[in-house]
Amino acid sequence: MLSRMPEATSYVCPVCEARSSTSSLTWCCPRCRGPWDLDFTAAPTALDTLAGRVDSLWRYAEALPLSQARVSLGEGRTPLVRLADGVSAKLDYLMPTLSFKDRGAAVLVELARRLGPERVVADSSGNAGTAFAAYCARAGLPCAVYVPEGTAPKKLEQIRAYGARPEVVPGGRVAAARAARSAADEPGVFYASHVFNPYFLHGTKTYVYELWEDLGGRLPDTLVLPVGNGTLLLGAALAVAELRAAGLVERRPALVAVQAEPVAPLARAFAAGAADAEPVPAAPTLAEGIAIPAPPRARQILRAVRESGGAFRTVTDARLRAAQRDLARRGLFVEPTAAACWAAVTASPPPGETVLPLCGAGAKTGLAP
């Protein structure tokens, strides 16, 4: 039985313009089976209106499609620290479940709580799964997380600790997603997809709202972002567009997207000038969190990077390994995927002021061998 309606009322397909009510459990466009966008206009307010508000991402209430959240663990408001001259890192691994995915999970599970499904399913290589497991526990919703074989044992342990059920799927990330989507088509199931559901993107966009606040009402010259399914990059692009539309920033930062060299369909498409990405074979890489052979939002990601004047970078496992150790020597212990942006920046520093995220804690994986 569906319960209280959320504030935004309509999903819209960016490809064929089909629509569906956000009170439904329809997880993708029924015509083209693509991801949804959200028919929602943010109205962010000036810095001086934020004083005294809750110290979490929910302080940006006018920019979020849901308000008055009950499902919160105090997520957001992570520190911004300097790494080198002109380069700072936002420590998003200091989130309740130790990754940036809490930003999107908090918003998406709040939606699920209001809709009241019989159960929630998700798919993940680890971090999104742990985030959904935690926030579903907070919301009192049963949750199953489909993960590929080879997922880090600590991440599986974390999912189980929250009371969710990990479903280990033979094969890679694509196989896990396929299994979750099959379960999502069953009656009464809410598919907490960080790829297909746009509420997740509206959570990740708070990364940029926080930067804007941290920097006193401005944004850096360049945002360097890891990209697999592109949820953080697309959230960042969404926030920049909203801040510009509200007259709160004048220019957009360049978006520099980082992929793992063994699995880089978007970087390949960008270099070829293509509007969409062709799938690539799955391949082993230390950056398992961004090793996505066929990102469903590839067109949107490529367009966002091009419109920002940005670029793509790829990093090898050797550079990831070195970057993880270098960050640890600076007092920042992150998982190998989270070291990808630092690996790219040290290899080719962008001009001007640059900010990158450190997205997942090293305690989840340990040092790369």
XYZ file of C-alpha atoms in Angstrom:
369
model
C 0.000 0.000 0.000
C 1.446 3.371 -0.993
C 1.365 6.078 1.641
C 2.196 9.776 1.714
C 3.013 11.495 -1.556
C 6.443 13.109 -2.038
C 6.772 16.788 -2.977
C 7.893 16.290 -6.588
C 5.158 14.604 -8.584
C 6.538 13.365 -11.896
C 9.359 11.333 -13.354
C 10.248 12.189 -16.951
C 12.324 10.214 -19.433
C 15.119 12.365 -20.921
C 15.050 10.303 -24.128
C 11.394 9.796 -25.094
C 9.709 12.218 -22.644
C 7.439 9.555 -21.132
C 6.173 10.401 -17.659
C 5.185 8.552 -14.514
C 4.032 9.606 -11.071
C 6.716 9.574 -8.372
C 4.155 7.781 -6.188
C 4.494 4.689 -8.396
C 7.093 1.933 -8.064
C 7.957 2.117 -11.776
C 11.744 2.170 -11.725
C 12.474 2.963 -15.394
C 10.842 4.425 -18.463
C 8.186 1.930 -19.634
C 8.850 2.805 -23.298
C 12.627 2.758 -23.664
C 13.637 1.182 -20.311
C 16.016 4.058 -19.656
C 16.666 5.990 -16.407
C 14.269 8.621 -15.142
C 14.904 12.319 -14.595
C 12.782 14.340 -12.179
C 10.382 17.135 -13.073
C 11.527 19.424 -10.263
C 12.734 23.006 -10.111
C 15.065 23.818 -7.239
C 14.985 27.220 -5.576
C 18.285 27.463 -3.667
C 18.618 30.412 -1.311
C 21.502 32.727 -0.415
C 24.202 31.867 2.099
C 22.835 34.105 4.815
C 19.625 32.060 4.995
C 21.517 28.912 6.034
C 22.557 30.102 9.481
C 21.044 28.049 12.266
C 19.793 25.249 10.015
C 20.280 21.533 10.619
C 23.937 20.565 10.153
C 23.415 18.005 7.399
C 22.669 17.973 3.681
C 19.008 18.584 4.535
C 19.914 22.226 5.275
C 19.484 22.851 1.512
C 15.754 22.169 1.767
C 14.704 24.490 -1.069
C 16.972 22.617 -3.470
C 15.758 19.119 -2.558
C 12.696 17.317 -3.937
C 11.830 16.024 -0.449
C 11.731 17.902 2.841
C 11.325 17.163 6.534
C 13.273 13.927 6.324
C 12.867 11.249 8.957
C 15.526 9.013 7.420
C 18.731 10.800 8.339
C 21.989 9.823 9.995
C 23.452 13.335 9.966
C 24.961 12.834 6.489
C 26.776 15.620 4.684
C 28.786 18.659 5.763
C 32.090 16.825 5.255
C 35.428 18.647 5.703
C 37.310 20.360 2.907
C 41.088 20.047 3.343
C 44.055 21.198 1.280
C 46.175 18.511 -0.402
C 48.595 20.701 -2.364
C 48.834 24.208 -3.778
C 45.548 24.841 -5.564
C 44.121 21.379 -4.812
C 41.698 20.516 -2.009
C 39.816 17.347 -1.140
C 36.337 16.996 0.276
C 36.381 14.089 2.722
C 33.169 12.332 1.788
C 34.472 9.071 3.222
C 33.661 10.591 6.635
C 29.978 9.778 6.146
C 27.861 7.498 8.366
C 28.538 4.426 6.177
C 32.004 5.659 5.095
C 31.224 6.693 1.528
C 29.671 9.530 -0.478
C 26.791 7.229 -1.452
C 25.056 8.259 1.784
C 24.122 11.542 0.080
C 21.937 9.811 -2.478
C 20.790 6.966 -0.239
C 19.416 9.355 2.391
C 17.146 11.040 -0.153
C 16.130 7.914 -2.059
C 15.318 5.860 1.048
C 13.294 8.786 2.407
C 11.213 8.476 -0.764
C 10.895 4.721 -0.232
C 9.762 5.253 3.357
C 6.950 7.512 2.168
C 5.821 5.052 -0.489
C 5.804 2.094 1.929
C 6.878 -0.814 -0.320
C 6.925 -4.414 0.865
C 10.695 -4.508 0.386
C 13.621 -2.633 -1.135
C 16.186 -4.063 -3.538
C 19.435 -2.503 -4.719
C 22.503 -3.507 -6.683
C 26.011 -2.385 -5.939
C 29.698 -3.235 -6.001
C 29.681 -2.360 -2.311
C 29.377 1.258 -1.203
C 25.889 1.990 -2.514
C 24.782 -1.314 -1.046
C 26.101 -0.496 2.402
C 24.456 2.930 2.232
C 21.060 1.543 1.228
C 21.311 -1.166 3.891
C 21.966 1.432 6.602
C 19.259 3.857 5.575
C 16.700 1.082 5.104
C 17.536 -0.063 8.641
C 16.909 3.500 9.792
C 13.589 3.546 7.916
C 12.505 0.089 9.068
C 12.398 -1.284 5.514
C 13.532 -4.831 4.571
C 16.362 -4.650 2.050
C 18.219 -7.030 -0.271
C 21.424 -5.923 -1.990
C 22.612 -7.712 -5.138
C 26.412 -7.649 -5.290
C 28.875 -9.193 -7.754
C 31.097 -12.022 -6.639
C 34.426 -10.660 -5.491
C 32.862 -7.788 -3.528
C 35.117 -6.819 -0.610
C 34.317 -9.014 2.439
C 34.202 -5.982 4.732
C 31.470 -4.442 2.593
C 29.438 -7.658 2.726
C 29.898 -7.744 6.494
C 28.703 -4.140 6.733
C 25.582 -4.888 4.668
C 24.737 -7.851 6.923
C 25.399 -5.835 10.077
C 22.650 -3.388 9.119
C 20.198 -6.289 8.791
C 20.040 -6.321 4.994
C 20.487 -9.465 2.922
C 23.375 -9.537 0.441
C 22.652 -11.576 -2.672
C 25.996 -12.519 -4.215
C 25.610 -12.885 -7.975
C 28.076 -14.904 -10.092
C 29.809 -12.656 -12.596
C 30.501 -8.945 -12.482
C 28.711 -5.688 -11.867
C 26.463 -6.076 -14.918
C 25.196 -9.467 -13.712
C 24.362 -8.034 -10.283
C 22.417 -5.166 -11.846
C 20.515 -7.561 -14.101
C 19.490 -9.715 -11.118
C 18.329 -6.683 -9.121
C 16.279 -5.345 -12.024
C 14.562 -8.694 -12.407
C 13.591 -8.566 -8.719
C 12.530 -4.922 -9.118
C 9.793 -5.927 -11.554
C 8.018 -7.967 -8.864
C 4.931 -6.407 -7.177
C 5.496 -4.300 -4.071
C 9.235 -3.858 -4.661
C 10.992 -0.487 -4.550
C 14.170 -0.512 -6.633
C 16.647 1.734 -4.854
C 18.734 2.279 -7.950
C 21.461 4.872 -7.638
C 21.600 4.840 -11.456
C 17.970 4.818 -12.596
C 16.264 6.846 -9.872
C 16.900 10.617 -10.058
C 16.254 11.181 -6.346
C 19.711 9.742 -5.816
C 21.226 12.435 -8.053
C 19.387 15.109 -6.096
C 21.126 13.751 -3.013
C 24.595 13.676 -4.545
C 24.224 17.243 -5.809
C 24.540 18.430 -2.201
C 28.276 17.765 -2.589
C 28.462 20.935 -4.699
C 26.056 22.892 -2.510
C 28.392 22.212 0.399
C 31.420 23.308 -1.622
C 29.612 26.496 -2.544
C 28.941 27.129 1.137
C 32.466 26.072 2.211
C 33.995 28.544 -0.265
C 31.805 31.443 0.774
C 29.380 31.468 -2.133
C 31.633 30.524 -5.028
C 32.872 27.379 -6.769
C 36.401 26.293 -7.780
C 37.719 26.418 -11.336
C 37.696 22.625 -11.701
C 35.837 19.721 -10.136
C 37.626 16.404 -10.589
C 35.200 13.513 -10.118
C 35.382 9.702 -10.347
C 32.978 8.275 -12.913
C 31.546 4.796 -13.270
C 27.790 5.254 -13.411
C 28.379 8.987 -13.022
C 26.029 9.711 -10.118
C 28.349 12.162 -8.392
C 29.282 13.963 -11.615
C 25.668 14.266 -12.741
C 24.654 15.479 -9.303
C 27.448 18.051 -9.451
C 26.322 19.247 -12.889
C 22.751 19.510 -11.625
C 23.804 21.625 -8.621
C 25.934 23.940 -10.757
C 23.013 24.511 -13.129
C 20.663 25.244 -10.218
C 23.076 27.665 -8.551
C 23.604 29.499 -11.841
C 19.873 29.682 -12.549
C 19.342 31.206 -9.102
C 22.079 33.789 -9.723
C 24.207 32.412 -6.884
C 27.264 31.663 -9.065
C 28.313 33.271 -12.342
C 30.411 30.612 -14.008
C 30.476 26.844 -14.124
C 33.535 24.816 -13.101
C 35.107 22.466 -15.619
C 34.140 18.867 -14.854
C 37.097 16.495 -15.195
C 35.884 12.888 -15.130
C 38.217 10.077 -14.069
C 37.870 6.451 -15.129
C 39.896 3.313 -14.521
C 41.990 2.603 -17.615
C 40.929 -1.076 -17.919
C 37.189 -0.164 -17.981
C 36.750 3.280 -19.532
C 33.822 3.347 -21.993
C 33.086 7.023 -21.346
C 36.658 8.201 -21.778
C 36.834 6.276 -25.037
C 33.571 7.825 -26.286
C 34.665 11.317 -25.266
C 37.967 10.953 -27.140
C 36.072 9.786 -30.238
C 33.629 12.689 -30.088
C 30.715 10.279 -29.679
C 27.403 11.276 -28.105
C 26.989 7.879 -26.453
C 29.303 5.176 -25.134
C 29.640 1.684 -26.530
C 29.864 -1.079 -23.907
C 33.355 -2.391 -23.154
C 34.348 -5.771 -21.741
C 34.556 -6.107 -17.978
C 38.147 -6.251 -16.767
C 39.869 -6.520 -13.397
C 40.907 -3.223 -11.810
C 41.633 -1.914 -8.327
C 38.999 0.760 -8.933
C 36.077 -1.675 -8.740
C 33.666 1.083 -7.749
C 33.953 2.810 -11.141
C 34.444 -0.258 -13.359
C 31.092 0.030 -15.184
C 31.203 -1.427 -18.729
C 27.909 0.151 -19.923
C 26.734 3.192 -17.913
C 22.980 3.742 -18.491
C 23.373 7.533 -18.249
C 26.339 7.705 -20.635
C 24.765 10.350 -22.896
C 24.043 12.643 -19.972
C 27.544 12.231 -18.540
C 29.286 12.964 -21.832
C 27.094 15.993 -22.454
C 27.690 17.370 -18.934
C 31.467 17.113 -19.276
C 31.487 18.711 -22.730
C 29.169 21.563 -21.754
C 31.393 22.390 -18.771
C 34.519 22.594 -20.910
C 35.918 19.612 -19.042
C 37.677 16.417 -20.052
C 38.220 12.758 -19.212
C 41.271 11.169 -17.618
C 42.102 7.502 -17.103
C 44.338 6.005 -14.438
C 46.190 2.707 -14.277
C 46.195 0.332 -11.337
C 49.824 1.254 -10.703
C 48.891 4.922 -10.329
C 45.914 4.024 -8.132
C 48.137 1.977 -5.863
C 50.661 4.807 -5.571
C 47.954 7.434 -5.017
C 46.300 5.429 -2.233
C 49.617 5.149 -0.397
C 50.457 8.796 -0.986
C 47.134 9.902 0.497
C 47.672 7.602 3.477
C 51.036 9.267 4.123
C 49.136 12.556 4.198
C 46.817 11.126 6.866
C 43.939 10.174 4.546
C 43.238 6.438 4.248
C 40.822 5.755 1.388
C 39.934 2.769 -0.749
C 41.641 2.402 -4.148
C 38.646 3.713 -6.124
C 38.643 6.852 -3.972
C 42.280 7.488 -4.887
C 41.475 7.722 -8.609
C 41.012 11.492 -8.692
C 44.247 12.151 -6.797
C 46.048 9.801 -9.194
C 44.687 11.807 -12.144
C 45.505 15.198 -10.608
C 49.085 14.292 -9.721
C 49.627 13.006 -13.257
C 48.113 16.078 -14.948
C 47.180 18.971 -12.626
C 44.256 21.059 -13.916
C 44.723 24.835 -14.066
C 43.355 27.033 -11.300
C 41.671 26.008 -8.080
C 40.701 22.328 -8.044
C 38.565 20.247 -5.699
C 38.283 16.464 -5.709
C 36.303 14.061 -3.501
C 37.686 11.236 -1.401
C 34.662 9.003 -1.680
C 35.222 5.790 0.290
C 37.158 4.800 3.410
C 40.175 2.534 3.239
C 38.836 0.540 6.167
C 36.351 -1.019 3.705
C 39.011 -2.570 1.495
C 42.466 -2.210 3.003
C 45.557 -1.234 1.052
C 45.721 -2.343 -2.556
C 48.139 -5.260 -2.951
